[in-house]
Coordinates of C-alpha atoms in Angstrom, one line a residue:
M1 CA 13.2 14.7 -19.5
E2 CA 15.6 16.4 -21.9
L3 CA 17.8 17.6 -19.0
A4 CA 17.8 14.1 -17.5
A5 CA 18.9 12.6 -20.8
A6 CA 21.7 15.2 -21.2
A7 CA 22.9 14.6 -17.6
S8 CA 23.0 10.8 -18.2
Q9 CA 25.7 11.3 -20.9
P10 CA 29.3 11.1 -19.6
A11 CA 31.2 14.3 -19.9
S12 CA 34.2 14.4 -22.2
G13 CA 37.1 12.5 -20.6
E14 CA 34.9 11.2 -17.8
R15 CA 35.8 7.7 -16.6
A16 CA 33.1 5.1 -17.6
G17 CA 31.0 4.0 -14.6
R18 CA 31.7 7.1 -12.5
S19 CA 29.2 7.4 -9.7
T20 CA 27.8 10.9 -10.7
S21 CA 27.0 9.9 -14.3
L22 CA 25.7 6.5 -13.1
E23 CA 23.3 8.3 -10.7
A24 CA 22.1 10.5 -13.6
R25 CA 21.5 7.4 -15.8
I26 CA 19.5 5.7 -13.1
W27 CA 17.3 8.8 -12.6
Y28 CA 16.8 9.1 -16.4
A29 CA 15.8 5.4 -16.5
T30 CA 13.4 6.0 -13.7
L31 CA 11.8 8.9 -15.6
L32 CA 11.5 6.8 -18.7
T33 CA 9.9 4.0 -16.8
R34 CA 7.2 6.4 -15.5
V35 CA 6.2 7.3 -19.0
R36 CA 6.5 3.6 -20.0
G37 CA 9.7 3.9 -22.0
L38 CA 10.6 0.5 -20.7
R39 CA 13.0 -0.6 -23.4
P40 CA 15.4 2.4 -23.2
A41 CA 15.1 2.3 -19.5
G42 CA 16.0 -1.3 -19.4
R43 CA 19.0 -0.7 -21.6
L44 CA 20.3 2.0 -19.3
I45 CA 20.0 -0.2 -16.2
A46 CA 21.6 -3.1 -18.0
A47 CA 24.5 -1.0 -18.9
A48 CA 24.8 0.2 -15.3
T49 CA 24.8 -3.3 -13.9
T50 CA 27.5 -4.5 -16.4
A51 CA 29.8 -1.4 -16.1
P52 CA 33.4 -2.2 -15.5
H53 CA 33.3 -0.3 -12.2
P54 CA 29.9 -1.2 -10.5
P55 CA 28.6 1.3 -7.9
Q56 CA 30.1 0.9 -4.5
R57 CA 27.9 3.3 -2.5
A58 CA 24.9 1.6 -0.9
E59 CA 22.7 4.5 -1.9
V60 CA 23.5 4.2 -5.6
Q61 CA 23.0 0.4 -5.5
A62 CA 19.7 1.0 -3.8
A63 CA 18.6 3.4 -6.5
L64 CA 19.6 0.9 -9.1
H65 CA 17.5 -1.9 -7.5
L66 CA 14.5 0.3 -7.0
C67 CA 14.6 1.4 -10.7
Q68 CA 14.7 -2.2 -11.7
A69 CA 11.7 -2.8 -9.4
E70 CA 9.7 0.0 -11.1
I71 CA 10.6 -1.4 -14.6
H72 CA 9.4 -4.9 -13.5
L73 CA 6.2 -3.6 -12.1
A74 CA 5.4 -1.5 -15.1
A75 CA 6.0 -4.5 -17.4
G76 CA 3.6 -6.7 -15.4
R77 CA 6.2 -8.7 -13.4
P78 CA 5.1 -8.2 -9.8
A79 CA 7.1 -11.1 -8.3
E80 CA 10.4 -9.8 -9.8
A81 CA 9.4 -6.2 -8.9
A82 CA 9.0 -7.2 -5.2
V83 CA 12.4 -9.0 -5.1
A84 CA 14.2 -6.0 -6.5
A85 CA 12.3 -3.6 -4.3
E86 CA 13.2 -5.5 -1.2
A87 CA 16.8 -5.5 -2.2
G88 CA 16.7 -1.8 -2.8
L89 CA 15.0 -1.1 0.5
R90 CA 17.6 -3.0 2.5
L91 CA 20.4 -1.0 0.8
A92 CA 18.6 2.2 1.3
E93 CA 18.2 1.4 5.0
Q94 CA 22.0 0.7 5.2
A95 CA 22.7 4.0 3.6
G96 CA 20.3 5.9 5.9
S97 CA 18.5 7.3 2.9
R98 CA 15.2 9.1 3.5
G99 CA 14.4 9.9 -0.2
L100 CA 14.6 6.4 -1.7
P101 CA 12.4 4.2 0.6
P102 CA 9.1 5.6 -0.7
R103 CA 9.9 4.4 -4.2
G104 CA 10.3 0.8 -2.9
H105 CA 7.2 1.2 -0.6
V106 CA 5.1 2.2 -3.6
V107 CA 6.2 -0.9 -5.6
M108 CA 5.6 -3.2 -2.6
A109 CA 2.2 -1.8 -1.9
V110 CA 1.0 -2.1 -5.5
C111 CA 2.5 -5.6 -5.9
S112 CA 0.8 -6.7 -2.7
V113 CA -2.6 -5.4 -3.5
R114 CA -2.6 -6.8 -7.0
S115 CA -1.4 -10.2 -5.7
L116 CA -4.1 -10.3 -3.0
D117 CA -1.5 -10.0 -0.1
L118 CA -3.5 -7.3 1.7
T119 CA -1.7 -7.7 5.0
T120 CA 1.6 -6.7 3.3
G121 CA -0.2 -4.0 1.4
L122 CA -1.5 -2.5 4.6
L123 CA 2.0 -2.5 6.1
Y124 CA 3.4 -0.5 3.2
A125 CA 0.3 1.8 3.1
N126 CA 1.2 2.9 6.6
Y127 CA 4.7 3.7 5.5
L128 CA 3.4 5.6 2.5
R129 CA 0.8 7.5 4.4
D130 CA 3.5 8.9 6.6
A131 CA 5.8 9.8 3.6
G132 CA 3.0 11.4 1.6
L133 CA 1.1 13.2 4.2
L134 CA 3.5 14.0 7.1
G135 CA 6.1 15.7 4.9
Q136 CA 8.8 13.1 5.0
E137 CA 11.5 13.8 2.4
N138 CA 10.7 12.2 -1.0
L139 CA 10.2 13.3 -4.6
M140 CA 6.9 11.4 -5.4
P141 CA 4.3 12.5 -2.8
G142 CA 1.3 11.9 -5.2
Q143 CA 2.4 8.3 -6.0
C144 CA 2.8 7.6 -2.3
V145 CA -0.7 8.7 -1.4
W146 CA -2.2 6.8 -4.4
A147 CA -0.5 3.6 -3.6
A148 CA -1.5 3.9 0.1
A149 CA -5.1 4.6 -1.0
Q150 CA -5.2 1.4 -3.1
A151 CA -4.0 -0.7 -0.3
L152 CA -6.3 0.8 2.3
E153 CA -9.3 0.7 -0.1
A154 CA -8.7 -3.0 -0.8
R155 CA -8.7 -3.8 2.9
N156 CA -11.3 -1.4 4.3
G157 CA -13.4 -0.2 1.3
L158 CA -13.5 2.9 -0.8
E159 CA -15.2 5.1 1.7
S160 CA -12.2 4.7 4.0
V161 CA -9.9 6.5 1.6
S162 CA -12.2 9.2 0.2
H163 CA -10.3 11.9 2.2
L164 CA -7.0 10.8 0.6
L165 CA -8.5 11.0 -2.9
K166 CA -9.9 14.5 -2.3
G167 CA -6.5 15.4 -0.9
I168 CA -4.9 14.4 -4.2
A169 CA -7.5 16.1 -6.3
H170 CA -7.1 19.4 -4.6
D171 CA -3.4 19.5 -4.5
D172 CA -1.7 20.5 -7.8
V173 CA 1.7 19.0 -6.8
L174 CA 0.2 15.7 -5.7
A175 CA -2.1 15.4 -8.7
D176 CA 0.4 16.3 -11.4
D177 CA 3.1 14.1 -9.9
L178 CA 0.7 11.2 -9.8
L179 CA -1.1 11.5 -13.1
V180 CA 2.0 11.9 -15.3
S181 CA 3.9 9.1 -13.6
Q182 CA 1.2 6.4 -13.2
P183 CA -0.9 5.7 -16.4
A184 CA -3.6 3.9 -14.4
A185 CA -4.1 6.6 -11.8
A186 CA -6.4 9.0 -13.6
S187 CA -8.9 6.3 -14.5
W188 CA -8.7 4.9 -11.0
L189 CA -9.6 8.3 -9.6
V190 CA -12.4 8.8 -12.0
R191 CA -13.8 5.4 -11.2
A192 CA -13.5 6.1 -7.5
G193 CA -15.3 9.4 -7.9
Q194 CA -18.2 7.7 -9.8
R195 CA -18.5 5.0 -7.2
L196 CA -18.5 7.5 -4.3
G197 CA -21.0 9.8 -6.1
D198 CA -18.3 12.5 -6.1
D199 CA -18.7 14.1 -9.5
D200 CA -16.1 16.8 -8.6
L201 CA -13.4 14.2 -8.2
A202 CA -14.4 12.3 -11.4
E203 CA -14.8 15.4 -13.6
G204 CA -11.8 17.3 -12.1
T205 CA -9.5 14.3 -12.6
A206 CA -10.6 13.8 -16.2
R207 CA -10.2 17.5 -17.0
R208 CA -6.8 17.8 -15.3
M209 CA -5.5 14.7 -17.2
S210 CA -6.6 16.1 -20.5
G211 CA -4.7 19.3 -19.7
L212 CA -1.6 17.3 -18.9
A213 CA -1.9 15.5 -22.2
L214 CA -2.0 18.8 -24.1
V215 CA 1.4 19.8 -22.7
N216 CA 2.9 16.3 -22.9
R217 CA 2.0 15.3 -26.4
S218 CA 5.2 13.3 -27.0
F219 CA 4.4 10.7 -24.3
R220 CA 2.0 8.0 -25.4
S221 CA 1.4 6.8 -21.9
V222 CA 0.0 10.3 -20.9
Q223 CA -2.2 10.5 -24.0
A224 CA -3.6 7.0 -23.3
A225 CA -4.3 7.9 -19.7
A226 CA -6.2 11.1 -20.7
E227 CA -8.2 9.2 -23.3
H228 CA -9.1 6.5 -20.8
A229 CA -10.1 9.0 -18.0
T230 CA -12.2 11.1 -20.4
A231 CA -13.9 8.0 -22.0
L232 CA -14.7 6.6 -18.5
Y233 CA -16.1 9.9 -17.3
E234 CA -18.3 10.2 -20.5
R235 CA -19.2 6.4 -20.3
D236 CA -18.0 5.9 -23.9
A237 CA -17.4 2.2 -24.4
D238 CA -16.0 2.6 -27.9
A239 CA -13.4 5.2 -26.7
L240 CA -12.5 3.0 -23.8
E241 CA -11.7 0.1 -26.2
A242 CA -9.6 2.5 -28.2
A243 CA -7.8 3.6 -25.1
S244 CA -7.0 0.0 -24.2
E245 CA -5.1 -0.3 -27.5
R246 CA -3.3 2.9 -26.8
H247 CA -2.1 2.0 -23.3
L248 CA 1.5 0.8 -22.9
D249 CA 0.9 -0.3 -19.3
P250 CA -0.5 -3.8 -19.2
W251 CA -2.6 -3.2 -16.0
A252 CA -4.0 0.0 -17.4
R253 CA -4.9 -1.8 -20.6
A254 CA -6.8 -4.5 -18.7
S255 CA -8.7 -1.9 -16.7
A256 CA -9.8 0.0 -19.8
L257 CA -11.2 -3.3 -21.2
E258 CA -13.0 -3.9 -17.9
D259 CA -14.4 -0.4 -17.9
A260 CA -15.7 -0.8 -21.4
S261 CA -17.3 -4.1 -20.4
R262 CA -19.0 -2.5 -17.4
I263 CA -20.6 0.1 -19.7
R264 CA -21.7 -2.3 -22.4
S265 CA -23.2 -4.8 -19.8
V266 CA -25.9 -2.3 -18.9
R267 CA -27.4 -2.7 -22.4
V268 CA -28.9 -6.2 -22.9
P269 CA -28.0 -6.5 -26.6
E270 CA -24.3 -5.8 -25.8
R271 CA -23.8 -8.3 -23.0
D272 CA -22.1 -10.9 -25.2
R273 CA -19.7 -8.2 -26.2
A274 CA -19.3 -7.3 -22.5
V275 CA -18.3 -10.9 -21.6
D276 CA -15.8 -11.0 -24.5
L277 CA -14.2 -7.8 -23.2
L278 CA -14.0 -9.2 -19.7
R279 CA -12.3 -12.4 -21.0
R280 CA -9.7 -10.2 -22.6
A281 CA -9.3 -8.2 -19.4
A282 CA -8.9 -11.4 -17.4
D283 CA -6.1 -12.6 -19.8
A284 CA -4.4 -9.2 -19.5
Y285 CA -4.7 -9.2 -15.7
L286 CA -3.3 -12.7 -15.6
G287 CA -0.4 -11.6 -17.7
A288 CA 0.2 -8.7 -15.4
G289 CA 0.2 -10.9 -12.3
A290 CA -2.9 -9.1 -10.9
T291 CA -4.6 -11.9 -9.0
R292 CA -7.0 -9.7 -7.2
D293 CA -8.3 -8.1 -10.4
L294 CA -8.4 -11.5 -12.1
S295 CA -10.7 -12.9 -9.4
R296 CA -13.0 -9.9 -9.6
V297 CA -13.3 -10.2 -13.4
Q298 CA -13.9 -13.9 -13.3
S299 CA -16.8 -13.4 -10.8
R300 CA -18.3 -10.8 -13.2
I301 CA -17.9 -13.2 -16.1
R302 CA -19.9 -15.9 -14.3
E303 CA -22.6 -13.3 -13.5
L304 CA -22.9 -12.1 -17.0
D305 CA -22.8 -15.5 -18.5
G306 CA -25.9 -16.4 -16.5
R307 CA -27.7 -13.2 -17.7
C308 CA -26.8 -14.0 -21.3
G309 CA -28.5 -17.4 -21.0
R310 CA -25.3 -19.3 -21.5
P311 CA -24.3 -22.0 -19.0
A312 CA -21.3 -21.0 -16.9
R313 CA -18.2 -23.0 -17.4
G314 CA -18.0 -25.9 -15.0
R315 CA -14.7 -27.5 -15.5
T316 CA -13.2 -26.0 -12.3
R317 CA -14.2 -26.2 -8.7
V318 CA -14.4 -22.5 -8.2
S319 CA -17.1 -22.2 -11.0
R320 CA -19.5 -24.1 -8.7
L321 CA -19.5 -21.3 -6.1
T322 CA -22.3 -18.8 -5.9
D323 CA -21.4 -15.1 -6.1
T324 CA -21.7 -14.8 -2.3
E325 CA -19.6 -17.9 -1.7
F326 CA -17.0 -16.6 -4.1
A327 CA -16.9 -13.2 -2.2
V328 CA -16.6 -15.0 1.2
A329 CA -13.8 -17.3 -0.1
E330 CA -11.9 -14.3 -1.5
L331 CA -12.1 -12.3 1.8
V332 CA -11.4 -15.3 4.1
S333 CA -8.3 -16.1 1.9
Q334 CA -7.1 -12.6 2.7
G335 CA -7.1 -13.4 6.4
L336 CA -10.3 -11.5 7.4
T337 CA -12.3 -12.9 10.3
N338 CA -15.9 -14.0 9.9
G339 CA -17.0 -10.7 11.6
R340 CA -14.9 -8.6 9.1
V341 CA -16.2 -10.6 6.2
G342 CA -19.8 -10.2 7.3
S343 CA -19.4 -6.4 7.7
Q344 CA -18.1 -6.1 4.2
L345 CA -20.8 -8.3 2.7
Y346 CA -23.6 -7.1 5.0
I347 CA -24.3 -10.6 6.3
S348 CA -23.9 -12.0 9.8
P349 CA -20.8 -13.9 11.0
H350 CA -23.1 -16.9 11.4
T351 CA -24.1 -16.7 7.8
V352 CA -20.4 -16.4 6.8
A353 CA -19.7 -19.6 8.7
F354 CA -22.6 -21.3 6.9
H355 CA -21.2 -20.3 3.5
L356 CA -17.7 -21.4 4.5
K357 CA -18.9 -25.0 5.1
K358 CA -20.3 -25.1 1.6
I359 CA -17.1 -23.5 0.2
F360 CA -14.9 -26.1 1.9
R361 CA -17.0 -28.9 0.4
K362 CA -17.1 -27.5 -3.1
L363 CA -13.4 -26.7 -3.2
D364 CA -12.4 -29.9 -1.4
V365 CA -10.5 -28.0 1.4
T366 CA -10.8 -28.6 5.1
S367 CA -9.8 -25.4 6.8
R368 CA -9.3 -21.6 6.4
V369 CA -5.6 -22.1 6.2
E370 CA -5.9 -24.5 3.4
L371 CA -8.3 -22.2 1.6
A372 CA -5.9 -19.3 1.9
R373 CA -3.0 -21.4 0.6
S374 CA -4.8 -22.8 -2.4
W375 CA -7.2 -19.9 -3.4
N376 CA -4.9 -18.1 -5.8
R377 CA -3.9 -21.3 -7.5
I378 CA -7.5 -22.3 -8.0
L379 CA -8.4 -18.9 -9.5
V380 CA -5.5 -19.0 -11.9
E381 CA -6.3 -22.6 -13.0
E382 CA -9.7 -21.3 -14.3
R383 CA -7.9 -19.4 -17.0
G384 CA -6.3 -22.4 -18.6
D385 CA -4.7 -25.8 -18.2
S386 CA -1.1 -24.6 -17.7
P387 CA -1.2 -21.0 -16.5
R388 CA 1.8 -19.0 -15.4
E389 CA 2.3 -19.1 -11.7
I390 CA 1.6 -15.9 -9.8
R391 CA 3.4 -15.5 -6.5
P392 CA 2.5 -12.8 -4.0
P393 CA 5.4 -10.7 -2.9
R394 CA 7.1 -11.6 0.4
A395 CA 6.3 -9.4 3.3
R396 CA 9.1 -7.4 5.0
Q397 CA 9.1 -7.4 8.8
A398 CA 7.8 -4.4 10.5
V399 CA 10.3 -2.5 12.6

């Protein structure tokens, strides 16, 4: 980081806006973004875009747009991140760059998954799987594999990506690249290990993240990620709440609150506290544009409200759905067929069709197309009277 900062300073007598120093500034801004130094990163990029001699080379322009995309995503602005990433990918393609596209593909895959656009997420997961596992030239192999795993897991289930997760855990280069650069990655891997019953993955990730925190004491994002991963592995709800306050990344903060709620909900006297934590997590996911996570948390809130003996909120149509109907609606809205929905929920396609009829009636829609078009809007409306609109990123055409 110190070398990148030094390289970003123009040499004595160097003309302002010169391409070499501009590239160094973009790279420094990228590194700052990955440890969530978003304000200084934003200032560097703003200075680059307003320089008297803007970059002419397509590759430098591409790097500038992709850095902006990473800043937007880290700040919880997925729609803006997708727009910037698409612009950067177009320019990288014009320049014939092999090293830059994975950065845009990571942004697009994560934006797509969080916005419930799983078809687009799968498209970019395939690109990333090639870049991360087939040795294509890039500087962020761990992040490539992680983003691909998220998209594939959302579409096909956690078991389908267990080999990718083990590949990350047993490769020092992949693991260190990922865990330092993505504050939510360590807890995601611990959580996956716990769900898969793979204690080696969960414990190994927590231990590795703690070691990285020891040698990166000056980066708050790394410290928060280590605290979160350790607390999750140890199932310490108090420490998870503390980690949520420590996180600079809005999505990671929301996930720490959700993790704390999951642990507290096991104990009956703490279920009211668990619901309150979920409501805070839902607000944080909403603020980060994470529609998929928001819908999962809302479903859990309804379930816990019932267990606490409190009536579920009924001012929206979606609150009238049963848990199974909610799950069917979410999967159908992602474009899955009745057969695929049934296989994920362990029910028959005929039962899926039966639930769909009730869903259409309760939500006042008449078709699968209308359900897919209105589902995200209905979910967001449950969080308030005038919520911020969340748009899924636009898909690029496969070539």
